[in-house]
Amino acid sequence: MSVGRPGGDPRPPAVFLLGPTASGKTELAVELAERLPLEIVSVDSALVYRGLDIGAARPDAVTLARAPHHLLDLADPAEPYSAGRFREDALAAMAGITARGRVPLLAGGTMMYVQALTRGLAPMPPSDAQVRARLAEELEDQGSAVLHAELAAVDPEAAQRIHPNDPQRIQRALEVYRISGRPISSYHTHARNRGDALGYRTLHLALAPAKRPTLHARIERRFRQMLADGLLDEVAGLLAQPGVTADCPAMRAVGYRQIAEHLAGQVDYDTMVDHAITATRQLAKRQLTWLRGMEAIEWYDSESAPLDAITARIRRYMAEGTTDEHG
């Protein structure tokens, strides 16, 4: 199949397959890659970390043999991995895919990464060791809820986007504000206004169950299966690695954070399961809210066997040069 650039648009094509957690994106992406000249680029903030396999729903060896994925296992669990680094890695992977005459299929649900890639990132002030140390002291003394409340006062947009239990991002947002006097969201707004930050003509597809209870049931079923597959042992093994603590970036992923609390004796098993399922449902709600705010996105019900319909849509897109752009 030709993946040329008809219609006078010189930009290469790229397809986004987005959706909330547990909506079936990975399975569908693999099936699409088997049918079409696509290569999958993971858009998942947990899968960039080595060792986060069960809880991050990492594709197994059989799946990866069917359809290799780019941007898996890029960082150690104790290592920070930023949206800026994702943008660099994703653009490099996409350039290689395009050079091979194929089309990037960006599949995942980390909307911060999607935003960084499609809208670009405005330059922000570098980290300041003294400000960061002061924020760390305040976090230790007052807790993340107090810092999140402060963030809500100076940058309501960022506070809405950042979960109160995400101290790393709360501290970074407050650090930017204290250094520059500008809310971190203003830098994101600047990036959105810079025009075509991606350089690809894009098709955005969203996959989700039409009914919210269906998604909730899928989330609970998947998490319980992860536990049966050995997720507690996986988290315990990660925490046993040198330098890995419950505060490390990777351990803040949904599910991992709750299990770390259980392993530390802070909550019992049943409470941990309840907290993890609730947190995952809250994540899915935030993902859906973000997706509904996108302008040019086409929705598909994951429960209606959409493979044929999405395959046909991508075929038309690549053949006709449809320019469903966003950002």
PDB file of N, CA and C in Angstrom, residues 19-25 207-222 277 280-288 292 301-303:
ATOM      1  N   GLY A  19      -6.814   6.246  24.047  1.00  0.00           N
ATOM      2  CA  GLY A  19      -7.957   5.791  24.816  1.00  0.00           C
ATOM      3  C   GLY A  19      -7.606   5.625  26.263  1.00  0.00           C
ATOM      4  N   PRO A  20      -8.615   5.422  27.106  1.00  0.00           N
ATOM      5  CA  PRO A  20      -8.363   5.212  28.529  1.00  0.00           C
ATOM      6  C   PRO A  20      -7.712   3.865  28.772  1.00  0.00           C
ATOM      7  N   THR A  21      -7.134   3.717  29.946  1.00  0.00           N
ATOM      8  CA  THR A  21      -6.520   2.455  30.315  1.00  0.00           C
ATOM      9  C   THR A  21      -7.545   1.330  30.264  1.00  0.00           C
ATOM     10  N   ALA A  22      -7.105   0.154  29.864  1.00  0.00           N
ATOM     11  CA  ALA A  22      -7.925  -1.064  29.804  1.00  0.00           C
ATOM     12  C   ALA A  22      -8.978  -1.025  28.705  1.00  0.00           C
ATOM     13  N   SER A  23      -8.790  -0.173  27.705  1.00  0.00           N
ATOM     14  CA  SER A  23      -9.772  -0.103  26.615  1.00  0.00           C
ATOM     15  C   SER A  23      -9.446  -1.031  25.461  1.00  0.00           C
ATOM     16  N   GLY A  24      -8.287  -1.695  25.499  1.00  0.00           N
ATOM     17  CA  GLY A  24      -7.943  -2.637  24.441  1.00  0.00           C
ATOM     18  C   GLY A  24      -7.092  -2.061  23.332  1.00  0.00           C
ATOM     19  N   LYS A  25      -6.367  -0.971  23.615  1.00  0.00           N
ATOM     20  CA  LYS A  25      -5.570  -0.299  22.580  1.00  0.00           C
ATOM     21  C   LYS A  25      -4.444  -1.185  22.050  1.00  0.00           C
ATOM     22  N   LEU A 207     -10.368   5.030  21.255  1.00  0.00           N
ATOM     23  CA  LEU A 207     -10.984   3.732  21.507  1.00  0.00           C
ATOM     24  C   LEU A 207     -11.426   3.671  22.964  1.00  0.00           C
ATOM     25  N   ALA A 208     -12.713   3.383  23.180  1.00  0.00           N
ATOM     26  CA  ALA A 208     -13.227   3.292  24.546  1.00  0.00           C
ATOM     27  C   ALA A 208     -14.583   2.600  24.510  1.00  0.00           C
ATOM     28  N   PRO A 209     -14.943   1.895  25.590  1.00  0.00           N
ATOM     29  CA  PRO A 209     -16.307   1.362  25.664  1.00  0.00           C
ATOM     30  C   PRO A 209     -17.316   2.502  25.693  1.00  0.00           C
ATOM     31  N   ALA A 210     -18.433   2.307  25.048  1.00  0.00           N
ATOM     32  CA  ALA A 210     -19.457   3.352  25.014  1.00  0.00           C
ATOM     33  C   ALA A 210     -20.068   3.579  26.396  1.00  0.00           C
ATOM     34  N   LYS A 211     -20.083   2.537  27.230  1.00  0.00           N
ATOM     35  CA  LYS A 211     -20.686   2.638  28.557  1.00  0.00           C
ATOM     36  C   LYS A 211     -19.610   2.615  29.629  1.00  0.00           C
ATOM     37  N   ARG A 212     -19.679   3.573  30.545  1.00  0.00           N
ATOM     38  CA  ARG A 212     -18.681   3.684  31.598  1.00  0.00           C
ATOM     39  C   ARG A 212     -18.606   2.433  32.484  1.00  0.00           C
ATOM     40  N   PRO A 213     -19.751   1.817  32.870  1.00  0.00           N
ATOM     41  CA  PRO A 213     -19.645   0.600  33.701  1.00  0.00           C
ATOM     42  C   PRO A 213     -18.858  -0.518  33.019  1.00  0.00           C
ATOM     43  N   THR A 214     -18.920  -0.581  31.709  1.00  0.00           N
ATOM     44  CA  THR A 214     -18.149  -1.599  30.989  1.00  0.00           C
ATOM     45  C   THR A 214     -16.658  -1.368  31.187  1.00  0.00           C
ATOM     46  N   LEU A 215     -16.230  -0.115  31.095  1.00  0.00           N
ATOM     47  CA  LEU A 215     -14.819   0.204  31.309  1.00  0.00           C
ATOM     48  C   LEU A 215     -14.416  -0.096  32.746  1.00  0.00           C
ATOM     49  N   HIS A 216     -15.264   0.246  33.702  1.00  0.00           N
ATOM     50  CA  HIS A 216     -14.952  -0.030  35.095  1.00  0.00           C
ATOM     51  C   HIS A 216     -14.775  -1.528  35.337  1.00  0.00           C
ATOM     52  N   ALA A 217     -15.639  -2.320  34.721  1.00  0.00           N
ATOM     53  CA  ALA A 217     -15.536  -3.770  34.885  1.00  0.00           C
ATOM     54  C   ALA A 217     -14.245  -4.299  34.266  1.00  0.00           C
ATOM     55  N   ARG A 218     -13.876  -3.758  33.122  1.00  0.00           N
ATOM     56  CA  ARG A 218     -12.635  -4.177  32.473  1.00  0.00           C
ATOM     57  C   ARG A 218     -11.426  -3.822  33.338  1.00  0.00           C
ATOM     58  N   ILE A 219     -11.457  -2.637  33.954  1.00  0.00           N
ATOM     59  CA  ILE A 219     -10.355  -2.205  34.812  1.00  0.00           C
ATOM     60  C   ILE A 219     -10.198  -3.152  35.997  1.00  0.00           C
ATOM     61  N   GLU A 220     -11.308  -3.472  36.658  1.00  0.00           N
ATOM     62  CA  GLU A 220     -11.230  -4.353  37.824  1.00  0.00           C
ATOM     63  C   GLU A 220     -10.765  -5.748  37.421  1.00  0.00           C
ATOM     64  N   ARG A 221     -11.322  -6.258  36.334  1.00  0.00           N
ATOM     65  CA  ARG A 221     -10.955  -7.611  35.892  1.00  0.00           C
ATOM     66  C   ARG A 221      -9.466  -7.679  35.546  1.00  0.00           C
ATOM     67  N   ARG A 222      -8.961  -6.647  34.880  1.00  0.00           N
ATOM     68  CA  ARG A 222      -7.564  -6.664  34.478  1.00  0.00           C
ATOM     69  C   ARG A 222      -6.642  -6.570  35.685  1.00  0.00           C
ATOM     70  N   ILE A 277      -7.911  -0.133  42.217  1.00  0.00           N
ATOM     71  CA  ILE A 277      -8.990  -0.120  41.221  1.00  0.00           C
ATOM     72  C   ILE A 277      -9.614   1.271  41.147  1.00  0.00           C
ATOM     73  N   THR A 280      -7.270   3.621  39.323  1.00  0.00           N
ATOM     74  CA  THR A 280      -7.242   3.347  37.887  1.00  0.00           C
ATOM     75  C   THR A 280      -8.496   3.893  37.213  1.00  0.00           C
ATOM     76  N   ARG A 281      -9.633   3.770  37.878  1.00  0.00           N
ATOM     77  CA  ARG A 281     -10.865   4.355  37.326  1.00  0.00           C
ATOM     78  C   ARG A 281     -10.761   5.882  37.245  1.00  0.00           C
ATOM     79  N   GLN A 282     -10.139   6.489  38.256  1.00  0.00           N
ATOM     80  CA  GLN A 282      -9.957   7.939  38.224  1.00  0.00           C
ATOM     81  C   GLN A 282      -9.029   8.340  37.088  1.00  0.00           C
ATOM     82  N   LEU A 283      -7.977   7.555  36.870  1.00  0.00           N
ATOM     83  CA  LEU A 283      -7.088   7.812  35.732  1.00  0.00           C
ATOM     84  C   LEU A 283      -7.858   7.740  34.424  1.00  0.00           C
ATOM     85  N   ALA A 284      -8.681   6.712  34.266  1.00  0.00           N
ATOM     86  CA  ALA A 284      -9.460   6.568  33.038  1.00  0.00           C
ATOM     87  C   ALA A 284     -10.393   7.768  32.829  1.00  0.00           C
ATOM     88  N   LYS A 285     -10.973   8.246  33.919  1.00  0.00           N
ATOM     89  CA  LYS A 285     -11.853   9.421  33.818  1.00  0.00           C
ATOM     90  C   LYS A 285     -11.081  10.633  33.326  1.00  0.00           C
ATOM     91  N   ARG A 286      -9.865  10.847  33.860  1.00  0.00           N
ATOM     92  CA  ARG A 286      -9.057  11.980  33.406  1.00  0.00           C
ATOM     93  C   ARG A 286      -8.661  11.815  31.937  1.00  0.00           C
ATOM     94  N   GLN A 287      -8.344  10.604  31.534  1.00  0.00           N
ATOM     95  CA  GLN A 287      -7.982  10.354  30.142  1.00  0.00           C
ATOM     96  C   GLN A 287      -9.160  10.658  29.209  1.00  0.00           C
ATOM     97  N   LEU A 288     -10.344  10.224  29.598  1.00  0.00           N
ATOM     98  CA  LEU A 288     -11.530  10.473  28.767  1.00  0.00           C
ATOM     99  C   LEU A 288     -11.838  11.967  28.687  1.00  0.00           C
ATOM    100  N   ARG A 292     -11.935  14.042  25.181  1.00  0.00           N
ATOM    101  CA  ARG A 292     -13.135  14.769  24.732  1.00  0.00           C
ATOM    102  C   ARG A 292     -12.819  16.228  24.427  1.00  0.00           C
ATOM    103  N   ASP A 301     -16.228   2.482  19.508  1.00  0.00           N
ATOM    104  CA  ASP A 301     -16.617   1.685  20.668  1.00  0.00           C
ATOM    105  C   ASP A 301     -15.787   0.404  20.683  1.00  0.00           C
ATOM    106  N   SER A 302     -15.006   0.238  21.737  1.00  0.00           N
ATOM    107  CA  SER A 302     -14.131  -0.930  21.812  1.00  0.00           C
ATOM    108  C   SER A 302     -14.901  -2.239  21.935  1.00  0.00           C
ATOM    109  N   GLU A 303     -16.176  -2.163  22.298  1.00  0.00           N
ATOM    110  CA  GLU A 303     -16.976  -3.373  22.464  1.00  0.00           C
ATOM    111  C   GLU A 303     -17.683  -3.794  21.185  1.00  0.00           C
TER     112      GLU A 303
END
